[in-house]
Coordinates of C-alpha atoms and ligand atoms in Angstrom, one line a residue:
X274 CA -6.1 -4.9 23.6
X275 CA -8.4 -6.4 26.3
X276 CA -10.9 -9.0 25.6
X277 CA -14.0 -7.0 24.8
X278 CA -12.4 -4.5 22.3
X279 CA -10.7 -7.3 20.7
X280 CA -14.0 -9.3 20.1
X281 CA -15.7 -6.1 18.9
X282 CA -12.8 -5.6 16.5
X283 CA -12.8 -9.1 15.1
X284 CA -16.7 -9.0 14.7
X285 CA -16.5 -5.7 12.8
X286 CA -13.8 -7.3 10.6
X287 CA -15.6 -10.4 9.7
X288 CA -18.9 -8.6 9.1
X289 CA -16.9 -6.4 6.5
X290 CA -19.3 -3.3 6.3
X291 CA -18.9 -2.2 9.9
X292 CA -15.2 -2.8 9.9
X293 CA -14.3 -1.3 6.5
X294 CA -16.4 1.9 7.0
X295 CA -15.8 4.8 9.4
X296 CA -17.9 2.9 12.0
X297 CA -15.0 0.4 12.4
X298 CA -12.4 3.2 12.5
X299 CA -14.4 5.2 15.1
X300 CA -14.9 2.0 17.3
X301 CA -11.3 0.9 17.2
X302 CA -9.8 4.4 17.6
X303 CA -11.1 4.5 21.1
X304 CA -8.6 1.9 22.1
X305 CA -5.5 3.3 20.4
X306 CA -2.7 5.2 22.1
X307 CA -1.6 8.5 20.3
X308 CA 1.5 8.6 18.4
X309 CA 4.4 10.8 19.8
X310 CA 4.1 14.1 18.1
X311 CA 7.6 13.9 16.6
X312 CA 7.6 10.2 15.9
X313 CA 9.1 10.8 12.4
X314 CA 11.3 13.7 13.1
X315 CA 14.6 13.1 11.2
X316 CA 13.0 10.5 8.9
X317 CA 12.8 10.7 5.1
X318 CA 9.6 9.2 3.6
X319 CA 8.9 8.4 0.0
X320 CA 5.2 8.0 -0.9
X321 CA 3.9 7.1 -4.4
X322 CA 0.7 8.5 -5.6
X323 CA 1.0 11.4 -3.0
X324 CA -1.2 14.0 -4.9
X325 CA -4.4 12.5 -4.1
X326 CA -6.6 10.6 -1.6
X327 CA -4.8 8.3 0.8
X328 CA -1.4 9.2 -0.5
X329 CA -1.9 12.8 0.1
X330 CA -3.4 12.2 3.5
X331 CA -0.5 9.8 4.5
X332 CA 2.0 12.5 3.4
X333 CA 0.1 15.1 5.4
X334 CA 0.0 12.8 8.6
X335 CA 3.7 12.0 8.3
X336 CA 4.7 15.6 7.7
X337 CA 2.8 16.5 10.9
X338 CA 4.9 13.9 12.8
X339 CA 8.1 15.6 11.6
X340 CA 9.1 13.6 8.5
X341 CA 10.6 15.0 5.3
X342 CA 8.3 13.7 2.6
X343 CA 9.0 13.1 -1.0
X344 CA 5.7 13.2 -2.9
X345 CA 6.1 10.9 -5.9
X346 CA 3.5 11.7 -8.6
X347 CA 3.1 11.4 -12.4
X348 CA 1.9 15.0 -12.8
X349 CA 4.2 17.6 -11.2
X350 CA 1.5 20.3 -11.3
X351 CA -0.9 18.2 -9.4
X352 CA 2.0 17.4 -7.0
X353 CA 2.7 21.0 -6.5
X354 CA -0.9 21.7 -5.7
X355 CA -0.9 18.8 -3.2
X356 CA 2.3 20.2 -1.7
X357 CA 0.6 23.6 -1.3
X358 CA -2.5 22.0 0.4
X359 CA -0.3 20.1 2.9
X360 CA 1.8 23.2 3.6
X361 CA -1.4 25.0 4.5
X362 CA -2.2 22.2 6.9
X363 CA 1.3 21.6 8.2
X364 CA 3.2 25.0 7.8
X365 CA 6.9 24.6 7.5
X366 CA 6.6 20.9 6.5
X367 CA 9.6 19.5 4.5
X368 CA 8.1 18.4 1.2
X369 CA 9.7 17.7 -2.3
X370 CA 7.8 16.8 -5.3
X371 CA 9.2 14.1 -7.5
X372 CA 7.9 13.1 -10.8
X373 CA 7.6 9.3 -11.5
X374 CA 5.2 7.1 -13.3
X375 CA 5.6 3.9 -11.2
X376 CA 4.1 1.7 -14.0
X377 CA 7.1 2.7 -16.2
X378 CA 10.1 0.7 -15.1
X379 CA 12.6 3.0 -16.8
X380 CA 11.1 5.9 -15.0
X381 CA 11.2 3.9 -11.7
X382 CA 15.0 3.3 -12.3
X383 CA 15.6 7.1 -13.1
X384 CA 13.6 8.1 -9.9
X385 CA 15.4 5.5 -7.7
X386 CA 18.8 7.0 -8.7
X387 CA 17.7 10.2 -7.1
X388 CA 17.1 8.8 -3.6
X389 CA 20.1 8.9 -1.4
X390 CA 18.4 9.0 2.1
X391 CA 15.3 6.9 3.0
X392 CA 13.7 5.5 6.1
X393 CA 10.0 4.6 4.9
X394 CA 8.9 3.7 1.4
X395 CA 5.2 3.6 0.8
X396 CA 3.8 2.0 -2.3
X397 CA 0.4 3.7 -2.4
X398 CA -0.1 4.6 -6.2
X399 CA -3.1 2.6 -7.4
X400 CA -5.3 2.3 -10.5
X401 CA -8.4 0.4 -11.7
X402 CA -8.7 0.7 -15.6
X403 CA -11.9 -0.2 -17.3
X404 CA -10.1 -1.9 -20.1
X405 CA -6.9 -3.9 -20.4
X406 CA -3.9 -1.5 -21.1
X407 CA -0.2 -2.1 -21.4
X408 CA 2.8 0.0 -20.5
X409 CA 5.7 0.8 -22.8
X410 CA 7.4 -2.3 -21.4
X411 CA 4.4 -4.4 -22.4
X412 CA 3.1 -5.0 -18.9
X413 CA -0.6 -5.0 -18.0
X414 CA -1.2 -1.7 -16.3
X415 CA -2.4 -2.8 -12.8
X416 CA 0.3 -5.4 -12.6
X417 CA 2.9 -2.7 -13.5
X418 CA 1.4 -0.1 -11.1
X419 CA 0.8 -2.3 -8.0
X420 CA 3.4 -5.0 -8.4
X421 CA 6.3 -4.6 -10.9
X422 CA 7.0 -0.9 -10.3
X423 CA 6.9 -1.3 -6.5
X424 CA 9.1 -4.5 -6.7
X425 CA 11.7 -2.7 -8.7
X426 CA 11.7 0.4 -6.6
X427 CA 11.9 -1.7 -3.4
X428 CA 14.9 -3.7 -4.8
X429 CA 16.7 -0.6 -6.0
X430 CA 16.2 1.2 -2.7
X431 CA 17.1 -1.6 -0.3
X432 CA 20.7 -0.5 -0.1
X433 CA 19.6 3.1 0.9
X434 CA 16.9 1.6 3.3
X435 CA 19.7 -0.4 4.9
X436 CA 21.5 2.8 6.0
X437 CA 18.2 4.1 7.6
X438 CA 17.7 1.0 9.7
X439 CA 15.2 0.3 10.9
X440 CA 13.8 1.0 7.4
X441 CA 10.2 0.3 6.6
X442 CA 8.3 -0.6 3.5
X443 CA 4.5 -0.4 3.2
X444 CA 2.4 -1.7 0.4
X445 CA -1.2 -0.1 0.3
X446 CA -3.3 -3.1 -0.9
X447 CA -7.0 -3.6 -0.7
X448 CA -9.6 -5.6 1.1
X449 CA -10.8 -6.5 -2.5
X450 CA -7.7 -8.9 -2.6
X451 CA -9.7 -11.3 -0.3
X452 CA -11.8 -12.2 -3.3
X453 CA -8.8 -13.5 -5.5
X454 CA -6.2 -16.2 -5.4
X455 CA -2.7 -15.5 -6.4
X456 CA -2.6 -15.9 -10.2
X457 CA 0.9 -16.8 -11.2
X458 CA -0.3 -18.8 -14.2
X459 CA -1.6 -15.6 -15.9
X460 CA 0.0 -12.6 -14.3
X461 CA -0.4 -10.3 -17.3
X462 CA -4.2 -11.1 -17.4
X463 CA -4.1 -12.3 -21.0
X464 CA -6.5 -15.1 -20.5
X465 CA -10.3 -14.6 -20.6
X466 CA -12.3 -11.5 -20.7
X467 CA -10.6 -8.6 -18.9
X468 CA -12.3 -7.3 -15.8
X469 CA -10.7 -4.2 -14.3
X470 CA -12.1 -4.9 -10.8
X471 CA -10.7 -8.4 -11.0
X472 CA -7.4 -7.3 -12.3
X473 CA -7.1 -4.8 -9.5
X474 CA -7.9 -7.3 -6.9
X475 CA -5.4 -10.0 -8.3
X476 CA -2.6 -7.5 -8.2
X477 CA -3.7 -6.4 -4.7
X478 CA -3.4 -10.1 -3.7
X479 CA 0.1 -10.1 -5.3
X480 CA 1.1 -7.1 -3.0
X481 CA 0.1 -8.9 0.0
X482 CA 2.3 -12.0 -0.9
X483 CA 5.2 -9.6 -2.0
X484 CA 5.1 -7.9 1.3
X485 CA 5.5 -11.4 3.0
X486 CA 8.4 -12.3 0.6
X487 CA 10.2 -9.0 0.9
X488 CA 9.7 -9.1 4.7
X489 CA 11.4 -12.5 4.9
X490 CA 14.3 -11.4 2.7
X491 CA 14.9 -8.2 4.5
X492 CA 14.5 -9.5 8.1
X493 CA 18.3 -9.8 8.6
X494 CA 18.8 -6.2 7.4
X495 CA 16.4 -4.8 10.2
X496 CA 13.9 -3.6 7.4
X497 CA 10.3 -4.4 7.9
X498 CA 7.8 -4.8 5.2
X499 CA 4.0 -4.5 5.6
X500 CA 0.9 -4.6 3.5
X501 CA -2.3 -2.9 4.7
X502 CA -5.8 -2.2 3.6
X503 CA -7.5 1.2 4.3
X504 CA -11.2 0.0 4.5
X505 CA -13.4 2.0 2.3
X506 CA -12.4 5.8 2.1
X507 CA -13.9 8.6 0.0
X508 CA -11.2 9.5 -2.4
X509 CA -11.0 10.6 -6.0
X510 CA -10.0 6.9 -6.8
X511 CA -13.2 5.5 -5.3
X512 CA -15.6 8.2 -6.5
X513 CA -14.1 8.0 -10.0
X514 CA -13.7 4.2 -10.4
X515 CA -16.6 3.0 -8.3
X516 CA -19.3 5.8 -8.5
X517 CA -22.1 3.6 -7.7
X518 CA -20.5 2.0 -4.7
X519 CA -19.4 5.6 -3.5
X520 CA -23.0 6.7 -3.8
X521 CA -24.5 3.7 -1.9
X522 CA -21.9 3.9 0.9
X523 CA -22.1 7.7 1.0
X524 CA -21.8 9.0 4.5
X525 CA -20.4 5.6 5.9
X526 CA -17.2 6.0 3.9
X527 CA -14.1 6.9 5.8
X528 CA -12.3 10.2 5.0
X529 CA -8.8 9.9 3.5
X530 CA -7.2 10.6 6.9
X531 CA -9.1 7.8 8.5
X532 CA -8.2 5.6 5.4
X533 CA -4.4 6.5 5.7
X534 CA -4.2 6.0 9.5
X535 CA -2.6 2.6 9.5
X536 CA -0.1 3.6 6.8
X537 CA 1.1 6.4 9.1
X538 CA 1.0 4.2 12.2
X539 CA 3.1 1.5 10.4
X540 CA 5.6 4.1 9.4
X541 CA 5.8 5.8 12.9
X542 CA 4.8 3.4 15.7
X543 CA 7.5 1.3 17.3
X544 CA 5.3 -1.8 16.4
X545 CA 5.8 -1.2 12.6
X546 CA 9.6 -1.5 13.2
X547 CA 9.5 -4.8 15.3
X548 CA 10.8 -7.9 13.3
X549 CA 7.9 -10.0 14.5
X550 CA 5.4 -7.7 12.7
X551 CA 7.1 -8.0 9.3
X552 CA 5.4 -9.5 6.3
X553 CA 1.9 -9.2 7.7
X554 CA -1.3 -7.8 6.4
X555 CA -2.7 -4.8 8.5
X556 CA -6.0 -3.0 8.9
X557 CA -6.8 -0.4 11.5
X558 CA -3.6 -1.0 13.4
X559 CA -4.0 -4.7 13.7
X560 CA -2.7 -7.7 11.7
X561 CA -5.4 -9.4 9.9
X562 CA -5.8 -12.9 8.1
X563 CA -4.5 -12.8 4.5
X564 CA -7.3 -15.3 3.5
X565 CA -10.9 -15.8 4.5
X566 CA -11.8 -18.1 1.5
X567 CA -10.0 -21.5 1.3
X568 CA -10.0 -21.3 -2.5
X569 CA -7.7 -18.2 -2.3
X570 CA -4.8 -19.8 -0.4
X571 CA -1.6 -20.1 -2.3
X572 CA 1.2 -22.6 -2.0
X573 CA 4.9 -21.9 -1.3
X574 CA 5.7 -22.9 -4.9
X575 CA 3.3 -20.2 -6.2
X576 CA 4.8 -17.5 -3.9
X577 CA 8.2 -18.5 -5.3
X578 CA 6.8 -18.3 -8.8
X579 CA 5.6 -14.7 -8.2
X580 CA 9.0 -13.8 -7.0
X581 CA 10.7 -15.3 -10.0
X582 CA 8.3 -13.6 -12.3
X583 CA 8.8 -10.1 -10.7
X584 CA 12.6 -10.6 -10.8
X585 CA 12.6 -11.6 -14.5
X586 CA 10.3 -8.7 -15.4
X587 CA 12.3 -6.0 -13.6
X588 CA 15.9 -7.0 -13.9
X589 CA 17.9 -4.6 -11.8
Ligands
LIG62 N1 -10.0 4.6 -1.1 C1 -10.3 3.4 -0.8 O1 -11.3 3.1 -0.2 C2 -9.3 2.3 -1.1 C3 -9.6 1.0 -0.7 C4 -8.6 0.0 -0.9 C5 -7.5 0.3 -1.4 N2 -7.2 1.6 -1.7 C6 -5.8 1.7 -2.1 O2 -5.2 3.0 -1.8 C7 -4.3 3.6 -2.7 C8 -4.7 5.0 -2.9 O3 -6.0 5.1 -3.6 P1 -7.0 6.3 -3.3 O4 -8.2 5.7 -3.0 O5 -6.3 7.4 -2.6 O6 -7.1 6.7 -4.9 P2 -6.8 8.0 -5.7 O7 -7.2 9.4 -5.0 O8 -7.1 7.8 -7.1 O9 -5.2 8.0 -5.6 C9 -4.3 7.3 -6.4 C10 -3.0 7.9 -6.5 O10 -2.2 7.1 -7.4 C11 -1.6 7.8 -8.4 N3 -1.1 6.9 -9.5 C12 -1.8 6.1 -10.3 N4 -1.1 5.5 -11.1 C13 0.1 6.0 -11.0 C14 1.4 5.7 -11.6 N5 1.4 4.9 -12.7 N6 2.4 6.4 -11.3 C15 2.3 7.3 -10.1 N7 1.2 7.5 -9.5 C16 0.1 6.9 -9.9 C17 -2.6 8.8 -8.8 O11 -2.1 9.8 -9.5 P3 -3.0 10.8 -10.5 O12 -3.7 11.7 -9.7 O13 -2.0 11.3 -11.5 O14 -4.0 9.8 -11.2 C18 -3.2 9.2 -7.4 O15 -2.4 10.2 -6.9 C19 -4.5 2.7 -4.0 O16 -3.4 1.8 -4.1 C20 -5.7 2.0 -3.7 O17 -5.8 0.8 -4.5 C21 -8.0 2.6 -1.6

């Protein structure tokens, strides 16, 4: 990117509202090269939470680029409806609906055993519960959905991803993670009054750190690992969990396709497979800082503690 677009890009990012809304997307898009129309031909993609919002948009975009897409959903009926919608947009798309609740570690193990071919794994499923809830394995729900399920699924599928080299793993995090430090002292959010927005942001911070740690571990295997945030997009998740925010931002929100653009790009563009890009946090096709506030910076020891915790809770 030349100097003026780069300056505009950074200013929009730091000012948050222009960068996160569709204004940022429309500004930056002017400087992007189109992806080759068959960039994912012959590739197998697994996307969690693919029946709705960004997951469905990412599935549509990747199917359009020729990928065979496995739509991982917890409700097969909603999955079949999403499949029909995608087929209407991309006739002849190779789609398969798989049922899996990613917060349930036994279900993740069962699903992983059905995957024998894989090039791109997208951890997109997300939730923001109003009250603290636990899964059948006794894990706090946002932790299980955003961190433990994806950690386990990644670990179980690494042998399959190795065969599809250059394999890619993408965590769909959130700009909300900028507000929270890595909380390895209380990962299950047992201390203090539970706040769903905070729990969400804490676990989205964990995703960014996990992408970095997985990226380092898988570098020698030629597998790249990324985290990304979509900005603010009008999806059922946003209108359902944050109706006030969705109302205020209204027409400025991105559509789901704009929010999912960087997920598709990381999966399909050459850049997403380059070793030097691994472990980074992306927004609108560019790497972004993982911290803006000094108080959110974690130490190497805290990162190691997150890894140990995830390994212990997900025993493979
Ligand atoms: N939209 C935004 O502006 C925005 C901003 C920042 C980050 N994000 C992130 O983007 C991702 C997609 O969110 P979205 O906005 O597209 O929301 P969404 O429309 O609510 O989609 C979330 C998807 O995750 C699925 N899901 C939730 N828990 C699951 C579980 N335990 N197992 C399997 N699937 C599960 C949901 O399935 P059901 O339909 O069955 O509930 C749904 O398909 C999330 O990770 C979210 O944190 C979105």
